[in-house]
Coordinates of C-alpha atoms in Angstrom, one line a residue:
X98 CA 31.8 -73.8 -8.5
X99 CA 29.2 -71.5 -11.4
X100 CA 26.8 -68.9 -9.7
X101 CA 23.5 -71.1 -11.1
X102 CA 22.6 -67.8 -12.4
X103 CA 21.0 -67.9 -15.9
X104 CA 21.9 -65.3 -19.2
X105 CA 19.0 -62.7 -20.1
X106 CA 17.7 -63.1 -22.7
X107 CA 15.1 -60.2 -22.0
X108 CA 13.3 -58.8 -25.7
X109 CA 15.5 -55.5 -26.3
X110 CA 14.0 -52.4 -25.9
X111 CA 12.3 -49.6 -27.9
X112 CA 14.3 -47.4 -29.8
X113 CA 12.6 -44.4 -28.7
X114 CA 13.6 -45.6 -24.9
X115 CA 17.2 -46.0 -25.2
X116 CA 17.7 -42.2 -27.2
X117 CA 15.8 -40.7 -24.3
X118 CA 18.0 -42.5 -21.9
X119 CA 21.4 -42.0 -24.2
X120 CA 20.5 -38.8 -24.5
X121 CA 19.1 -37.8 -21.1
X122 CA 22.7 -39.1 -19.6
X123 CA 24.9 -37.5 -21.6
X124 CA 22.6 -33.5 -21.4
X125 CA 21.2 -34.7 -18.0
X126 CA 23.2 -36.4 -16.1
X127 CA 22.4 -35.0 -12.7
X128 CA 18.7 -35.2 -13.0
X129 CA 18.1 -31.2 -12.6
X130 CA 14.7 -31.4 -11.8
X131 CA 14.5 -33.6 -10.0
X132 CA 13.7 -30.8 -7.1
X133 CA 11.1 -29.1 -9.3
X134 CA 9.4 -32.8 -9.6
X135 CA 9.5 -33.9 -6.6
X136 CA 7.3 -30.9 -5.5
X137 CA 4.0 -31.5 -5.4
X138 CA 1.6 -27.8 -5.8
X139 CA 1.8 -25.5 -8.9
X140 CA 3.4 -22.8 -6.0
X141 CA 5.9 -24.7 -5.7
X142 CA 7.2 -25.6 -8.7
X143 CA 7.8 -22.4 -9.7
X144 CA 9.3 -21.4 -7.1
X145 CA 11.5 -23.8 -7.3
X146 CA 11.7 -23.2 -11.2
X147 CA 13.0 -19.7 -10.3
X148 CA 15.5 -21.3 -7.1
X149 CA 16.8 -23.5 -10.1
X150 CA 17.3 -20.8 -12.8
X151 CA 18.5 -17.5 -10.6
X152 CA 20.1 -19.1 -8.2
X153 CA 19.5 -15.7 -6.0
X154 CA 16.4 -16.6 -5.0
X155 CA 17.5 -19.3 -3.3
X156 CA 20.1 -18.3 -1.4
X157 CA 19.1 -14.7 -0.8
X158 CA 16.4 -14.9 1.4
X159 CA 18.6 -18.0 3.5
X160 CA 21.1 -14.9 3.9
X161 CA 21.6 -14.8 7.2
X162 CA 22.9 -10.9 8.0
X163 CA 25.7 -12.1 9.9
X164 CA 27.2 -13.3 7.9
X165 CA 27.3 -9.8 6.1
X166 CA 30.9 -8.7 7.5
X167 CA 32.6 -11.4 5.4
X168 CA 31.2 -10.8 2.6
X169 CA 31.9 -7.0 2.9
X170 CA 35.4 -7.7 3.7
X171 CA 35.8 -9.9 0.8
X172 CA 34.8 -7.5 -1.4
X173 CA 36.7 -4.6 -0.4
X174 CA 39.5 -6.8 -0.8
X175 CA 39.1 -8.0 -4.9
X176 CA 38.3 -4.3 -5.2
X177 CA 42.0 -3.3 -4.2
X178 CA 42.7 -6.5 -6.2
X179 CA 40.3 -5.8 -9.4
X180 CA 41.4 -2.6 -10.2
X181 CA 45.6 -2.9 -11.0
X182 CA 44.4 -6.2 -12.6
X183 CA 41.3 -4.1 -14.7
X184 CA 44.0 -1.2 -15.9
X185 CA 46.7 -4.0 -16.6
X186 CA 44.7 -6.2 -18.1
X187 CA 42.8 -3.9 -20.3
X188 CA 46.0 -2.5 -21.4
X189 CA 47.2 -6.1 -21.8
X190 CA 43.5 -6.1 -24.2
X191 CA 44.9 -3.0 -26.0
X192 CA 41.7 -0.7 -25.1
X193 CA 41.8 1.9 -23.0
X194 CA 42.4 1.4 -19.4
X195 CA 38.5 2.7 -18.4
X196 CA 37.1 0.3 -19.7
X197 CA 39.4 -2.6 -17.2
X198 CA 37.9 -0.9 -14.2
X199 CA 34.0 -1.5 -16.2
X200 CA 34.4 -4.7 -16.7
X201 CA 34.6 -4.9 -12.7
X202 CA 31.2 -3.2 -12.4
X203 CA 28.7 -4.8 -14.1
X204 CA 29.6 -7.8 -15.1
X205 CA 29.5 -9.2 -10.6
X206 CA 26.3 -7.7 -10.1
X207 CA 25.2 -10.7 -13.0
X208 CA 27.3 -13.0 -11.7
X209 CA 25.8 -12.9 -8.3
X210 CA 22.5 -13.2 -10.1
X211 CA 22.7 -16.1 -12.2
X212 CA 26.2 -17.7 -11.3
X213 CA 26.1 -20.8 -8.5
X214 CA 29.5 -20.6 -7.1
X215 CA 29.7 -18.8 -3.2
X216 CA 33.5 -18.4 -4.2
X217 CA 33.9 -17.0 -7.5
X218 CA 34.8 -13.7 -7.9
X219 CA 34.3 -12.2 -11.2
X220 CA 37.2 -10.0 -13.5
X221 CA 39.3 -10.1 -16.8
X222 CA 41.9 -12.7 -17.2
X223 CA 45.3 -12.7 -18.7
X224 CA 44.9 -15.5 -21.4
X225 CA 41.6 -13.8 -22.7
X226 CA 43.0 -10.2 -23.3
X227 CA 46.0 -11.5 -24.5
X228 CA 43.9 -13.9 -27.4
X229 CA 41.1 -10.8 -28.3
X230 CA 44.8 -8.1 -28.4
X231 CA 46.4 -11.3 -30.4
X232 CA 43.1 -11.5 -32.6
X233 CA 41.1 -8.5 -33.4
X234 CA 44.7 -6.9 -33.7
X235 CA 46.0 -9.5 -36.4
X236 CA 42.5 -7.8 -38.5
X237 CA 42.2 -4.0 -37.3
X238 CA 45.0 -2.1 -35.5
X239 CA 44.4 -1.0 -32.3
X240 CA 47.5 2.3 -32.7
X241 CA 45.8 3.2 -36.0
X242 CA 42.4 2.5 -36.0
X243 CA 41.2 2.6 -31.8
X244 CA 37.7 3.5 -31.9
X245 CA 36.4 0.4 -34.9
X246 CA 39.0 -2.2 -32.4
X247 CA 37.7 -1.1 -29.3
X248 CA 34.2 -1.9 -30.7
X249 CA 35.1 -5.4 -32.4
X250 CA 36.9 -6.5 -29.2
X251 CA 32.8 -5.6 -27.6
X252 CA 31.5 -7.6 -31.0
X253 CA 34.0 -10.5 -29.0
X254 CA 32.9 -10.1 -26.0
X255 CA 28.9 -10.2 -27.0
X256 CA 29.8 -13.8 -29.4
X257 CA 31.6 -15.0 -26.6
X258 CA 28.4 -14.7 -24.0
X259 CA 26.2 -16.2 -26.6
X260 CA 28.3 -18.9 -27.2
X261 CA 28.5 -19.4 -23.4
X262 CA 25.0 -18.7 -23.2
X263 CA 24.0 -21.4 -25.6
X264 CA 26.0 -24.5 -24.2
X265 CA 24.8 -23.3 -20.4
X266 CA 21.5 -24.2 -22.0
X267 CA 21.3 -26.5 -24.8
X268 CA 22.9 -28.8 -21.2
X269 CA 26.9 -29.2 -23.7
X270 CA 29.2 -29.0 -21.5
X271 CA 30.8 -31.7 -22.7
X272 CA 32.5 -30.0 -25.2
X273 CA 34.7 -28.3 -23.0
X274 CA 36.0 -32.0 -21.2
X275 CA 37.9 -32.2 -24.9
X276 CA 40.1 -29.4 -23.6
X277 CA 42.0 -31.7 -20.7
X278 CA 44.1 -30.6 -17.9
X279 CA 47.5 -31.1 -20.0
X280 CA 46.2 -28.8 -22.7
X281 CA 44.6 -26.2 -20.3
X282 CA 47.9 -26.8 -17.9
X283 CA 50.2 -26.5 -21.3
X284 CA 48.1 -23.3 -23.1
X285 CA 48.4 -21.0 -19.9
X286 CA 51.9 -22.1 -19.7
X287 CA 52.9 -20.5 -22.6
X288 CA 50.3 -18.0 -22.6
X289 CA 52.1 -16.3 -19.7
X290 CA 55.4 -16.7 -20.9
X291 CA 54.1 -14.8 -24.1
X292 CA 52.7 -11.5 -21.7
X293 CA 55.5 -11.8 -19.3
X294 CA 58.0 -10.9 -23.0
X295 CA 55.2 -8.5 -23.8
X296 CA 55.6 -6.7 -20.4
X297 CA 59.1 -5.8 -21.6
X298 CA 58.7 -3.6 -23.6
X299 CA 57.7 -1.4 -21.3
X300 CA 59.9 -2.4 -18.5
X301 CA 62.3 -1.5 -20.8
X302 CA 61.1 2.1 -21.7
X303 CA 60.6 1.4 -25.3
X304 CA 58.5 3.3 -27.8
X305 CA 58.2 0.4 -30.4
X306 CA 58.7 -3.1 -30.4
X307 CA 56.6 -5.7 -32.1
X308 CA 52.9 -6.7 -32.7
X309 CA 53.6 -10.9 -33.2
X310 CA 53.6 -12.9 -29.8
X311 CA 56.6 -15.3 -30.2
X312 CA 59.5 -15.9 -28.7
X313 CA 61.9 -14.4 -31.6
X314 CA 60.5 -11.8 -33.1
X315 CA 59.8 -10.6 -29.1
X316 CA 64.1 -11.0 -28.9
X317 CA 64.5 -9.5 -32.0
X318 CA 62.0 -6.8 -31.2
X319 CA 64.4 -5.9 -27.8
X320 CA 67.6 -6.4 -29.8
X321 CA 66.5 -3.9 -32.7
X322 CA 65.7 -1.3 -30.7
X323 CA 67.6 -1.9 -27.6
X324 CA 69.3 1.9 -28.1
X325 CA 65.8 3.4 -26.4
X326 CA 65.6 1.5 -23.5
X327 CA 65.6 3.9 -20.0
X328 CA 67.0 2.8 -17.4
X329 CA 65.2 4.2 -15.0
X330 CA 62.2 2.5 -16.5
X331 CA 64.7 -0.9 -15.2
X332 CA 65.2 -0.5 -12.3
X333 CA 62.0 1.2 -11.0
X334 CA 60.2 -2.1 -12.8
X335 CA 62.8 -4.5 -11.6
X336 CA 61.5 -2.6 -8.0
X337 CA 58.5 -3.5 -8.4
X338 CA 58.4 -6.6 -9.4
X339 CA 60.8 -7.8 -6.6
X340 CA 58.4 -6.7 -4.3
X341 CA 55.3 -8.2 -5.8
X342 CA 57.1 -11.3 -5.9
X343 CA 58.2 -11.4 -2.4
X344 CA 54.5 -10.8 -1.1
X345 CA 54.0 -13.4 -3.2
X346 CA 56.2 -15.5 -1.1
X347 CA 55.5 -14.4 1.6
X348 CA 52.2 -15.6 1.1
X349 CA 53.2 -19.2 0.1
X350 CA 55.4 -19.2 3.3
X351 CA 52.6 -18.0 5.7
X352 CA 48.8 -18.2 4.2
X353 CA 47.4 -16.4 7.0
X354 CA 49.0 -13.6 5.6
X355 CA 46.8 -13.5 2.4
X356 CA 46.2 -9.7 2.8
X357 CA 49.7 -8.2 2.0
X358 CA 50.2 -10.1 -1.4
X359 CA 45.9 -9.0 -2.2
X360 CA 47.2 -5.5 -1.5
X361 CA 51.0 -5.7 -2.9
X362 CA 49.1 -4.7 -6.6
X363 CA 47.1 -1.1 -5.3
X364 CA 50.1 -0.6 -3.5
X365 CA 51.8 -1.0 -6.5
X366 CA 49.5 1.3 -8.3
X367 CA 49.5 4.1 -5.3
X368 CA 53.3 4.3 -5.0
X369 CA 54.0 4.3 -8.4
X370 CA 50.8 7.2 -8.2
X371 CA 52.5 9.4 -6.1
X372 CA 56.1 8.1 -8.1
X373 CA 54.6 9.3 -11.5
X374 CA 53.3 12.6 -10.5
X375 CA 55.9 14.6 -7.7
X376 CA 59.3 13.2 -10.2
X377 CA 57.4 14.2 -13.5
X378 CA 57.9 10.4 -14.3
X379 CA 57.6 11.4 -17.8
X380 CA 60.0 13.9 -18.4
X381 CA 62.4 9.8 -17.5
X382 CA 61.3 7.9 -20.2
X383 CA 58.2 6.2 -17.6
X384 CA 55.4 6.6 -19.5
X385 CA 52.0 7.1 -17.8
X386 CA 48.5 5.5 -18.0
X387 CA 47.4 8.9 -19.2
X388 CA 43.6 10.6 -19.1
X389 CA 40.9 8.6 -16.9
X390 CA 37.7 9.7 -17.5
X391 CA 34.4 9.3 -14.1
X392 CA 31.0 8.7 -15.0
X393 CA 29.7 4.7 -15.1
X394 CA 29.5 2.4 -17.3
X395 CA 28.6 4.2 -20.9
X396 CA 26.1 1.9 -23.4
X397 CA 27.5 0.3 -25.9
X398 CA 24.9 -2.0 -28.1
X399 CA 24.7 0.2 -31.1
X400 CA 28.7 -0.2 -31.0
X401 CA 28.6 -4.5 -31.8
X402 CA 29.9 -4.2 -35.7
X403 CA 29.2 -6.9 -37.3
X404 CA 30.5 -6.0 -40.4
X405 CA 31.1 -9.2 -42.6
X406 CA 34.2 -7.6 -43.4
X407 CA 35.4 -8.2 -39.2
X408 CA 32.6 -11.1 -37.8
X409 CA 35.6 -14.3 -38.7
X410 CA 38.5 -12.1 -36.5
X411 CA 35.2 -11.3 -33.8
X412 CA 33.9 -15.3 -34.1
X413 CA 37.7 -16.8 -33.6
X414 CA 38.7 -14.7 -30.3
X415 CA 35.4 -15.2 -28.6
X416 CA 34.6 -18.6 -29.6
X417 CA 38.8 -19.4 -28.5
X418 CA 39.1 -16.8 -25.4
X419 CA 35.3 -17.6 -24.2
X420 CA 36.1 -21.7 -24.5
X421 CA 39.2 -20.8 -22.3
X422 CA 37.3 -18.0 -20.2
X423 CA 35.0 -20.5 -19.3
X424 CA 37.1 -24.2 -18.8
X425 CA 39.5 -21.6 -16.1
X426 CA 36.3 -20.4 -14.6
X427 CA 34.6 -23.7 -14.2
X428 CA 38.0 -25.4 -13.4
X429 CA 38.4 -22.7 -10.3
X430 CA 34.5 -22.5 -9.5
X431 CA 34.0 -26.3 -8.2
X432 CA 38.3 -26.3 -7.5
X433 CA 37.6 -24.5 -4.5
X434 CA 33.8 -25.4 -3.5
X435 CA 35.8 -28.5 -2.9
X436 CA 37.6 -26.9 -0.4
X437 CA 33.6 -26.2 1.5
X438 CA 32.5 -29.3 0.2
X439 CA 30.0 -27.6 -2.5
X440 CA 29.2 -28.1 -5.7
X441 CA 28.8 -26.2 -8.3
X442 CA 26.2 -26.3 -11.7
X443 CA 29.0 -26.4 -14.9
X444 CA 25.6 -26.0 -17.5
X445 CA 24.6 -23.1 -14.1
X446 CA 28.4 -21.8 -14.5
X447 CA 28.4 -21.3 -18.5
X448 CA 24.6 -19.5 -18.4
X449 CA 25.9 -17.3 -15.9
X450 CA 29.2 -16.6 -17.9
X451 CA 27.1 -15.5 -21.2
X452 CA 24.5 -13.0 -19.5
X453 CA 27.2 -11.3 -17.8
X454 CA 29.3 -10.9 -21.0
X455 CA 26.0 -10.7 -23.2
X456 CA 25.4 -8.1 -20.7
X457 CA 28.8 -6.8 -20.5
X458 CA 28.7 -6.0 -24.1
X459 CA 26.5 -3.5 -24.1
X460 CA 28.1 -1.8 -21.1
X461 CA 31.3 -1.1 -22.3
X462 CA 32.9 -4.1 -21.0
X463 CA 34.9 -6.7 -22.4
X464 CA 35.4 -10.7 -21.9
X465 CA 35.0 -11.6 -17.9
X466 CA 34.9 -15.0 -16.0
X467 CA 36.4 -15.8 -12.5
X468 CA 40.4 -15.7 -12.0
X469 CA 42.3 -18.0 -10.5
X470 CA 44.1 -14.5 -8.6
X471 CA 40.9 -12.6 -7.3
X472 CA 38.9 -16.1 -6.8
X473 CA 42.3 -17.4 -4.1
X474 CA 42.2 -14.0 -2.7
X475 CA 37.9 -13.9 -2.3
X476 CA 37.9 -16.7 -0.9
X477 CA 40.9 -16.7 2.2
X478 CA 39.2 -13.1 2.8
X479 CA 36.1 -14.8 4.1
X480 CA 33.2 -14.1 1.8
X481 CA 30.7 -16.1 1.9
X482 CA 28.4 -16.2 -1.1
X483 CA 27.5 -14.8 -4.1
X484 CA 27.1 -10.8 -2.2
X485 CA 31.2 -10.0 -1.9
X486 CA 30.9 -9.5 -6.1
X487 CA 27.9 -7.2 -5.1
X488 CA 30.7 -5.5 -2.7
X489 CA 32.6 -5.2 -5.3
X490 CA 30.3 -3.8 -7.3
X491 CA 29.3 -0.5 -5.2
X492 CA 33.0 -0.2 -4.4
X493 CA 34.1 0.1 -8.2
X494 CA 31.3 2.2 -8.7
X495 CA 32.0 5.1 -5.8
X496 CA 35.7 4.2 -8.0
X497 CA 34.1 5.6 -11.1
X498 CA 32.0 8.3 -10.3
X499 CA 34.9 10.3 -8.0
X500 CA 38.4 8.3 -7.7
X501 CA 39.2 7.2 -11.6
X502 CA 40.7 10.4 -12.5
X503 CA 43.5 9.5 -9.9
X504 CA 44.4 6.6 -11.8
X505 CA 45.7 8.8 -14.2
X506 CA 49.5 8.7 -12.5
X507 CA 49.6 5.1 -12.6
X508 CA 52.9 4.5 -14.4
X509 CA 52.7 1.9 -17.5
X510 CA 55.9 0.1 -15.8
X511 CA 54.5 -0.5 -13.0
X512 CA 51.1 -2.6 -14.7
X513 CA 53.6 -4.3 -16.4
X514 CA 55.5 -5.4 -13.5
X515 CA 52.3 -6.3 -11.6
X516 CA 51.3 -7.9 -15.0
X517 CA 54.4 -10.8 -15.2
X518 CA 54.2 -10.7 -11.7
X519 CA 50.6 -12.6 -11.7
X520 CA 52.5 -14.1 -15.3
X521 CA 54.5 -15.9 -13.1
X522 CA 52.4 -17.5 -10.6
X523 CA 50.5 -19.4 -13.3
X524 CA 53.9 -20.9 -15.2
X525 CA 53.3 -24.3 -13.7
X526 CA 56.6 -25.7 -13.8
X527 CA 55.6 -27.8 -10.9
X528 CA 53.2 -29.4 -12.6
X529 CA 54.9 -30.2 -16.0
X530 CA 57.2 -32.2 -13.8
X531 CA 54.9 -33.8 -11.9
X532 CA 53.0 -35.1 -15.7
X533 CA 56.5 -35.6 -17.0
X534 CA 56.8 -38.5 -14.1
X535 CA 53.2 -39.9 -14.6
X536 CA 52.7 -39.6 -17.4
X537 CA 55.1 -38.7 -20.6
X538 CA 52.0 -38.8 -23.3
X539 CA 50.4 -36.1 -21.6
X540 CA 53.4 -33.9 -20.6
X541 CA 54.1 -34.3 -24.4
X542 CA 50.3 -33.2 -25.0
X543 CA 51.6 -30.2 -22.1
X544 CA 54.3 -29.4 -24.6
X545 CA 52.5 -28.9 -27.7
X546 CA 50.6 -26.5 -26.6
X547 CA 53.5 -24.4 -24.0
X548 CA 55.7 -24.7 -27.0
X549 CA 53.2 -24.1 -30.0
X550 CA 52.8 -20.8 -28.2
X551 CA 55.4 -19.5 -27.8
X552 CA 57.1 -20.2 -30.1
X553 CA 54.4 -20.2 -32.9
X554 CA 51.0 -18.6 -31.5
X555 CA 48.4 -19.2 -29.1
X556 CA 46.0 -20.7 -31.8
X557 CA 48.7 -23.0 -33.6
X558 CA 49.8 -23.6 -29.9
X559 CA 45.4 -24.3 -28.7
X560 CA 45.0 -26.7 -31.7
X561 CA 48.7 -28.8 -31.4
X562 CA 47.9 -29.5 -27.8
X563 CA 43.7 -30.4 -28.9
X564 CA 45.0 -32.8 -31.7
X565 CA 47.7 -34.8 -29.3
X566 CA 44.9 -34.9 -27.2
X567 CA 42.0 -36.1 -29.9
X568 CA 44.5 -38.3 -31.3
X569 CA 45.1 -40.2 -27.6
X570 CA 41.8 -40.4 -27.8
X571 CA 41.2 -42.6 -31.0
X572 CA 44.7 -44.5 -30.0
X573 CA 43.1 -46.0 -26.6
X574 CA 40.0 -46.2 -28.6
X575 CA 41.5 -47.3 -32.1
X576 CA 44.1 -49.6 -29.8
X577 CA 41.7 -51.0 -26.5
X578 CA 43.5 -52.8 -23.4
X579 CA 42.7 -57.0 -23.5
X580 CA 43.9 -59.0 -20.7
X581 CA 44.5 -62.8 -19.9
X582 CA 42.8 -63.0 -17.0
X583 CA 44.4 -66.3 -14.6
X584 CA 42.2 -67.1 -10.7
X585 CA 42.9 -66.1 -7.5
X586 CA 44.3 -69.4 -5.1
X587 CA 41.7 -69.5 -3.4
X588 CA 39.1 -67.8 -4.8
X589 CA 36.6 -67.3 -7.0
X590 CA 38.3 -64.2 -8.2
X591 CA 39.7 -63.5 -11.7
X592 CA 42.3 -61.4 -12.6
X593 CA 44.6 -59.8 -15.3
X594 CA 47.6 -62.1 -14.8
X595 CA 50.4 -59.2 -15.5
X596 CA 48.4 -57.5 -12.5
X597 CA 48.5 -60.5 -10.5
X598 CA 50.8 -63.3 -11.8
X599 CA 49.8 -65.8 -8.8
X600 CA 46.6 -66.1 -11.6
X601 CA 46.6 -69.9 -12.9
X602 CA 45.4 -70.9 -15.9
X603 CA 42.9 -73.5 -16.2
X604 CA 44.4 -76.1 -18.3
X605 CA 43.6 -75.8 -21.8
X606 CA 41.3 -72.7 -21.5
X607 CA 42.2 -69.2 -22.0
X608 CA 39.6 -66.4 -20.8
X609 CA 40.0 -63.0 -22.0
X610 CA 38.8 -59.5 -21.1
X611 CA 37.9 -57.3 -23.1
X612 CA 37.7 -53.4 -22.2
X613 CA 36.5 -51.0 -24.7
X614 CA 33.5 -51.1 -26.7
X615 CA 33.8 -53.1 -30.1
X616 CA 33.3 -50.4 -33.7
X617 CA 34.8 -50.8 -37.2
X618 CA 37.9 -49.2 -35.3
X619 CA 39.1 -52.1 -33.4
X620 CA 37.2 -54.6 -34.3
X621 CA 40.2 -55.6 -36.5
X622 CA 42.9 -54.7 -34.0
X623 CA 40.7 -57.6 -31.8
X624 CA 40.3 -60.4 -33.5
X625 CA 44.1 -60.1 -34.4
X626 CA 45.3 -59.9 -30.5
X627 CA 43.1 -62.6 -29.7
X628 CA 44.7 -64.4 -32.0
X629 CA 48.1 -63.5 -31.2
X630 CA 47.0 -64.4 -27.4
X631 CA 46.5 -68.3 -28.4
X632 CA 49.5 -67.6 -30.0
X633 CA 51.6 -66.5 -27.2
X634 CA 49.4 -69.2 -25.1
X635 CA 50.5 -72.8 -27.4
X636 CA 54.3 -71.6 -28.1
X637 CA 55.2 -70.3 -24.3
X638 CA 57.7 -73.1 -22.9
X639 CA 56.2 -72.4 -19.2
X640 CA 53.2 -74.5 -20.4
X641 CA 54.8 -77.5 -21.2
X642 CA 52.3 -78.1 -24.5
X643 CA 49.3 -77.1 -22.6
X644 CA 47.9 -75.4 -26.3
X645 CA 44.0 -73.5 -26.0
X646 CA 41.0 -75.4 -26.3
X647 CA 38.7 -72.9 -25.5
X648 CA 39.0 -69.5 -25.4
X649 CA 36.4 -68.1 -23.0
X650 CA 35.5 -63.8 -23.7
X651 CA 34.4 -61.8 -20.3
X652 CA 32.9 -58.3 -22.3
X653 CA 32.1 -57.1 -19.1
X654 CA 33.4 -53.8 -20.2
X655 CA 32.4 -53.2 -23.5
X656 CA 29.9 -50.4 -23.6
X657 CA 28.5 -50.9 -26.6
X658 CA 28.6 -52.8 -30.1
X659 CA 28.3 -52.0 -34.2
X660 CA 27.1 -54.6 -36.6
X661 CA 31.6 -54.6 -37.6
X662 CA 32.1 -55.0 -34.5
X663 CA 29.6 -59.0 -34.4
X664 CA 30.9 -59.5 -37.2
X665 CA 34.2 -60.0 -36.9
X666 CA 33.4 -61.5 -33.4
X667 CA 31.5 -64.5 -35.8
X668 CA 34.9 -64.3 -38.1
X669 CA 37.4 -64.9 -35.2
X670 CA 34.7 -67.9 -33.5
X671 CA 34.8 -69.4 -37.9
X672 CA 38.8 -69.1 -37.1
X673 CA 38.9 -70.5 -34.6
X674 CA 36.7 -73.3 -35.0
X675 CA 38.4 -74.3 -38.1
X676 CA 41.0 -74.6 -35.3
X677 CA 39.1 -76.7 -33.4
X678 CA 39.2 -74.0 -30.7
X679 CA 35.4 -73.4 -29.1
X680 CA 34.6 -70.0 -28.0
X681 CA 32.4 -68.4 -25.2
X682 CA 31.0 -65.8 -24.2
X683 CA 30.7 -64.0 -20.8
X684 CA 28.2 -61.5 -19.3
X685 CA 27.5 -59.0 -21.9
X686 CA 26.1 -56.0 -21.3
X687 CA 22.7 -55.2 -21.7
X688 CA 23.3 -52.9 -24.8
X689 CA 25.2 -55.1 -26.0
X690 CA 23.5 -57.8 -25.7
X691 CA 20.6 -56.3 -27.2
X692 CA 22.3 -56.1 -29.8
X693 CA 23.6 -59.5 -30.1
X694 CA 19.4 -60.1 -30.2
X695 CA 19.0 -58.3 -32.9
X696 CA 21.4 -58.6 -35.2
X697 CA 20.2 -63.4 -34.8
X698 CA 24.3 -63.3 -33.2
X699 CA 22.7 -65.4 -30.4
X700 CA 20.8 -67.4 -32.9
X701 CA 24.1 -67.6 -34.6
X702 CA 26.3 -68.7 -31.9
X703 CA 24.3 -70.4 -29.5
X704 CA 23.2 -69.5 -26.4
X705 CA 25.2 -72.7 -24.9
X706 CA 28.0 -70.2 -25.8
X707 CA 26.6 -67.6 -23.0
X708 CA 27.5 -67.5 -19.8
X709 CA 26.7 -65.1 -17.0
X710 CA 30.3 -65.5 -14.8
X711 CA 33.9 -66.9 -16.2
X712 CA 33.8 -69.7 -13.4
X713 CA 29.9 -71.1 -15.5
X714 CA 32.0 -70.4 -18.5
X715 CA 34.7 -73.2 -17.3
X716 CA 32.5 -75.6 -16.5
X717 CA 30.5 -75.4 -19.8
X718 CA 33.4 -75.1 -21.4
X719 CA 34.0 -79.1 -21.9
X720 CA 31.1 -80.4 -22.5
X721 CA 30.9 -77.4 -24.9
X722 CA 34.0 -78.4 -26.4
X723 CA 33.0 -81.6 -27.1
X724 CA 30.4 -80.9 -28.8
X725 CA 32.1 -79.1 -30.6
X726 CA 34.3 -81.9 -32.3
X727 CA 31.0 -84.6 -32.4
X728 CA 29.2 -82.2 -34.5
X729 CA 30.8 -78.7 -35.5
X730 CA 29.0 -75.8 -35.6
X731 CA 27.9 -74.1 -38.9
X732 CA 28.2 -70.4 -38.7

């Protein structure tokens, strides 16, 4: 039995209404201003506006002082991780180690004001540090012209902030969605691999090395300079690395002992400093960080360099590092928010990241985001709000004012061990294996990023992976899925007969479901696929001469259609009519029906060939077929 309801042929909505609706769904799917609209007085609306754009105004007045002890403990804990990471990643970016400490002072304060996550801990990340070193280093040498190189790093940080801020303000977070999970997994694993390889210079105590990052050049450099290797450095590096990996193993086996791996990098730095100071490590070929000056961040806004000669390199570094860092930070923030049934706003996060990088570039900082390791430590330490970032900034301020010179004895091999230990945790073998089992194309996208980064360069690896991901998206659209529907026994439900083989086809009728927009790129394929379905049914010996006399297209999965798609459907209908086969349409969606009405498609086909359900179409199919045989339609 049919539904008894008729298809709606209401007048199409205006262009302005549809355009506004599409823009709202694209840019404001979460309807962010609903809380502001619902306030009845101007003062209440102003407060709601401030609460929305500056989150600290929302959570600070509600802050429970009893939670302060947890945020203080978490802030101190992540400071112990921020100091060695700041020095290590600054070295990775080929900038003075003190800049790494500066970067853990100003940006966390900015994020605490504008960020929407309770758990994200702000800091530097290895991937962004490596991108900065690789991209800007190709234009200006960090050893031959360190001042210009540092100024370009500040400039790239500023451009990253502008890029992130504009994405957030313009609600264009959709662009970041083109970095798929497979792409990020492959890129991060590849980046972690080449970062580990770069640390072999300090582990082996080499004085000369390659500026290239790929595997081949690194191993060539090691083989070429093997005479410079120092066994003392190798022994110290292996011991430190083994200790750090042991603490990570302990944390994995007993999560309650997370603090063991959290303080391990700081212990390595302290032990390394004592070792280097009392045993005069430099005489044994173990290099140290060198002088670190006391004092807070000097102003660097006047050092930003927009010289056209270097602008392309800074823009490239800013965009690539900014996109990766922002994607990583938002993904990490969302992951930890889910564990507490919280929610963060991706666009707010982009604004917060943008502001902290813009302001940071004015105060001798380089690119920051929300690193996984520091955020995990912050979460496990029991942080309750963004106040833990403020505590970390205060602790870092005291470090810069009083303790910075102590860290000048930090052995480079200790920093290399800290970096390698962190990077080994980012090479996600389990996720790669999971992708291989679940989806071979996703695995291919992941491996393109991984192998491209490790054997070519970070740029080429990222482009290869994104290119394959976009190719896959195009294939989904250009070759959409279609399926033959059959009636489930004892019900009025129609389902894919490949998935449910016990479904049955009505005699002489073929019901097909289309599952994607119909437009110029896939219209011809859809026509050919419909004709092939008919041919397959007619040639199927199991049908025992039951040839197709009527085709029903179920369109509920077709979200949109263009003129090429409409013309192709008309052409397909004409081809079927020439073979005495009818065609009907079931449940076109609102946007599709509006196009059909405006283009006079409905008028050409006839309203009698549109139905609300497959049951209705089947009920009317036989009478329509008789009508066609008596008087074939001219379209």
